[in-house]
PDB file of C-alpha atoms in Angstrom:
ATOM      1  CA  MET A  10     -73.615   8.556  11.710  1.00 76.00           C
ATOM      2  CA  ASN A  11     -76.579   7.117  13.323  1.00 86.00           C
ATOM      3  CA  ALA A  12     -80.172   8.081  12.800  1.00 83.00           C
ATOM      4  CA  THR A  13     -80.619  10.298  15.913  1.00 83.00           C
ATOM      5  CA  ASN A  14     -77.501  12.321  14.839  1.00 91.00           C
ATOM      6  CA  LEU A  15     -78.730  12.654  11.336  1.00 93.00           C
ATOM      7  CA  LEU A  16     -82.116  13.931  12.327  1.00 95.00           C
ATOM      8  CA  THR A  17     -80.408  16.669  14.507  1.00 95.00           C
ATOM      9  CA  ARG A  18     -79.411  18.349  11.073  1.00 97.00           C
ATOM     10  CA  ILE A  19     -83.042  18.985  10.432  1.00 97.00           C
ATOM     11  CA  THR A  20     -84.262  22.217  11.975  1.00 96.00           C
ATOM     12  CA  GLN A  21     -87.600  24.050  12.139  1.00 94.00           C
ATOM     13  CA  VAL A  22     -87.616  27.750  13.050  1.00 92.00           C
ATOM     14  CA  PRO A  23     -90.678  29.833  13.128  1.00 92.00           C
ATOM     15  CA  GLY A  24     -90.390  32.542  10.722  1.00 90.00           C
ATOM     16  CA  GLN A  25     -87.672  30.896   8.670  1.00 92.00           C
ATOM     17  CA  CYS A  26     -88.934  29.513   5.318  1.00 93.00           C
ATOM     18  CA  GLY A  27     -92.508  29.618   6.749  1.00 92.00           C
ATOM     19  CA  GLY A  28     -91.545  27.187   9.577  1.00 93.00           C
ATOM     20  CA  ARG A  29     -90.808  24.466   7.069  1.00 95.00           C
ATOM     21  CA  PRO A  30     -88.022  21.856   7.878  1.00 96.00           C
ATOM     22  CA  CYS A  31     -84.678  23.072   6.811  1.00 97.00           C
ATOM     23  CA  ILE A  32     -81.131  21.809   6.913  1.00 97.00           C
ATOM     24  CA  ARG A  33     -79.002  23.000   9.891  1.00 96.00           C
ATOM     25  CA  GLY A  34     -80.714  26.416  10.278  1.00 93.00           C
ATOM     26  CA  MET A  35     -79.907  27.359   6.648  1.00 95.00           C
ATOM     27  CA  ARG A  36     -82.608  28.445   4.291  1.00 94.00           C
ATOM     28  CA  ILE A  37     -82.291  25.084   2.380  1.00 97.00           C
ATOM     29  CA  ARG A  38     -85.587  23.313   2.681  1.00 97.00           C
ATOM     30  CA  VAL A  39     -85.800  19.520   3.064  1.00 97.00           C
ATOM     31  CA  SER A  40     -88.599  19.588   0.503  1.00 97.00           C
ATOM     32  CA  ASP A  41     -86.125  21.301  -2.046  1.00 97.00           C
ATOM     33  CA  ILE A  42     -83.517  18.450  -1.575  1.00 98.00           C
ATOM     34  CA  LEU A  43     -86.243  15.870  -1.905  1.00 98.00           C
ATOM     35  CA  GLU A  44     -87.635  17.375  -5.187  1.00 98.00           C
ATOM     36  CA  MET A  45     -84.317  17.578  -6.646  1.00 98.00           C
ATOM     37  CA  LEU A  46     -83.669  13.969  -5.814  1.00 98.00           C
ATOM     38  CA  ALA A  47     -86.967  12.976  -7.277  1.00 98.00           C
ATOM     39  CA  GLU A  48     -86.057  14.757 -10.496  1.00 98.00           C
ATOM     40  CA  ASN A  49     -82.832  12.569 -10.782  1.00 98.00           C
ATOM     41  CA  VAL A  50     -80.388  15.275  -9.649  1.00 98.00           C
ATOM     42  CA  THR A  51     -77.457  13.359  -8.314  1.00 98.00           C
ATOM     43  CA  THR A  52     -76.117  13.774  -4.824  1.00 97.00           C
ATOM     44  CA  ALA A  53     -72.899  14.987  -6.270  1.00 98.00           C
ATOM     45  CA  GLU A  54     -74.720  17.606  -8.365  1.00 98.00           C
ATOM     46  CA  ILE A  55     -76.653  18.916  -5.193  1.00 98.00           C
ATOM     47  CA  LEU A  56     -73.354  19.109  -3.204  1.00 98.00           C
ATOM     48  CA  GLU A  57     -71.740  20.990  -6.012  1.00 97.00           C
ATOM     49  CA  ASP A  58     -74.744  23.477  -6.248  1.00 96.00           C
ATOM     50  CA  PHE A  59     -74.923  23.952  -2.549  1.00 96.00           C
ATOM     51  CA  PRO A  60     -71.261  23.994  -1.236  1.00 96.00           C
ATOM     52  CA  ASP A  61     -72.442  24.442   2.516  1.00 96.00           C
ATOM     53  CA  LEU A  62     -74.249  21.051   2.357  1.00 97.00           C
ATOM     54  CA  GLU A  63     -72.657  17.732   3.400  1.00 97.00           C
ATOM     55  CA  LEU A  64     -73.626  14.206   2.303  1.00 97.00           C
ATOM     56  CA  ALA A  65     -75.090  13.662   5.740  1.00 97.00           C
ATOM     57  CA  ASP A  66     -77.473  16.609   5.165  1.00 98.00           C
ATOM     58  CA  ILE A  67     -78.939  14.695   2.217  1.00 97.00           C
ATOM     59  CA  GLN A  68     -79.069  11.471   4.050  1.00 97.00           C
ATOM     60  CA  ALA A  69     -81.007  13.290   6.981  1.00 97.00           C
ATOM     61  CA  CYS A  70     -83.511  14.658   4.427  1.00 97.00           C
ATOM     62  CA  LEU A  71     -84.188  11.173   3.101  1.00 96.00           C
ATOM     63  CA  LEU A  72     -84.439   9.764   6.812  1.00 96.00           C
ATOM     64  CA  PHE A  73     -86.726  12.765   7.765  1.00 95.00           C
ATOM     65  CA  ALA A  74     -89.114  11.995   4.908  1.00 95.00           C
ATOM     66  CA  ALA A  75     -89.083   8.238   5.579  1.00 93.00           C
ATOM     67  CA  ARG A  76     -90.025   8.882   9.143  1.00 91.00           C
ATOM     68  CA  ARG A  77     -92.857  11.248   8.090  1.00 87.00           C
ATOM     69  CA  THR A  78     -94.313   8.699   5.915  1.00 85.00           C
ATOM     70  CA  ASP A  79     -94.204   5.802   8.440  1.00 77.00           C
ATOM     71  CA  VAL A  80     -98.014   5.916   9.105  1.00 72.00           C
ATOM     72  CA  PRO A  81     -99.644   3.021  11.095  1.00 74.00           C
ATOM     73  CA  GLN A  82    -102.211   0.924   9.150  1.00 73.00           C
ATOM     74  CA  LEU A  83    -105.608   0.221  10.615  1.00 73.00           C
ATOM     75  CA  THR A  84    -106.800  -3.252  10.234  1.00 76.00           C
ATOM     76  CA  ALA A  85    -110.245  -4.451  10.536  1.00 67.00           C
TER      77      ALA A  85
END
C-alpha cells in the first residue's frame, strides 16, 4: 500500500473526538495509537485490543505523524 492510500485511512471529522485525527472514521485517535507504540505496546497487542484495526491503520498513524513533523529548517 502506498503512502497516499495509507493516509486516506486517517480522518478528521468536526465534532468527533474534538476534531482530532482518527482512524477510518472510528473513535480511535491517531494519538492513542502513537502513545501506545511509544509505551512499547506491540502492534500485535494493539491489533488484539482493537479488532476493528488493521496493520495498515497503524502504519498510517506512523506516516501521518512523520509527515506532521517534517518541518523545514531555516538556515542563516
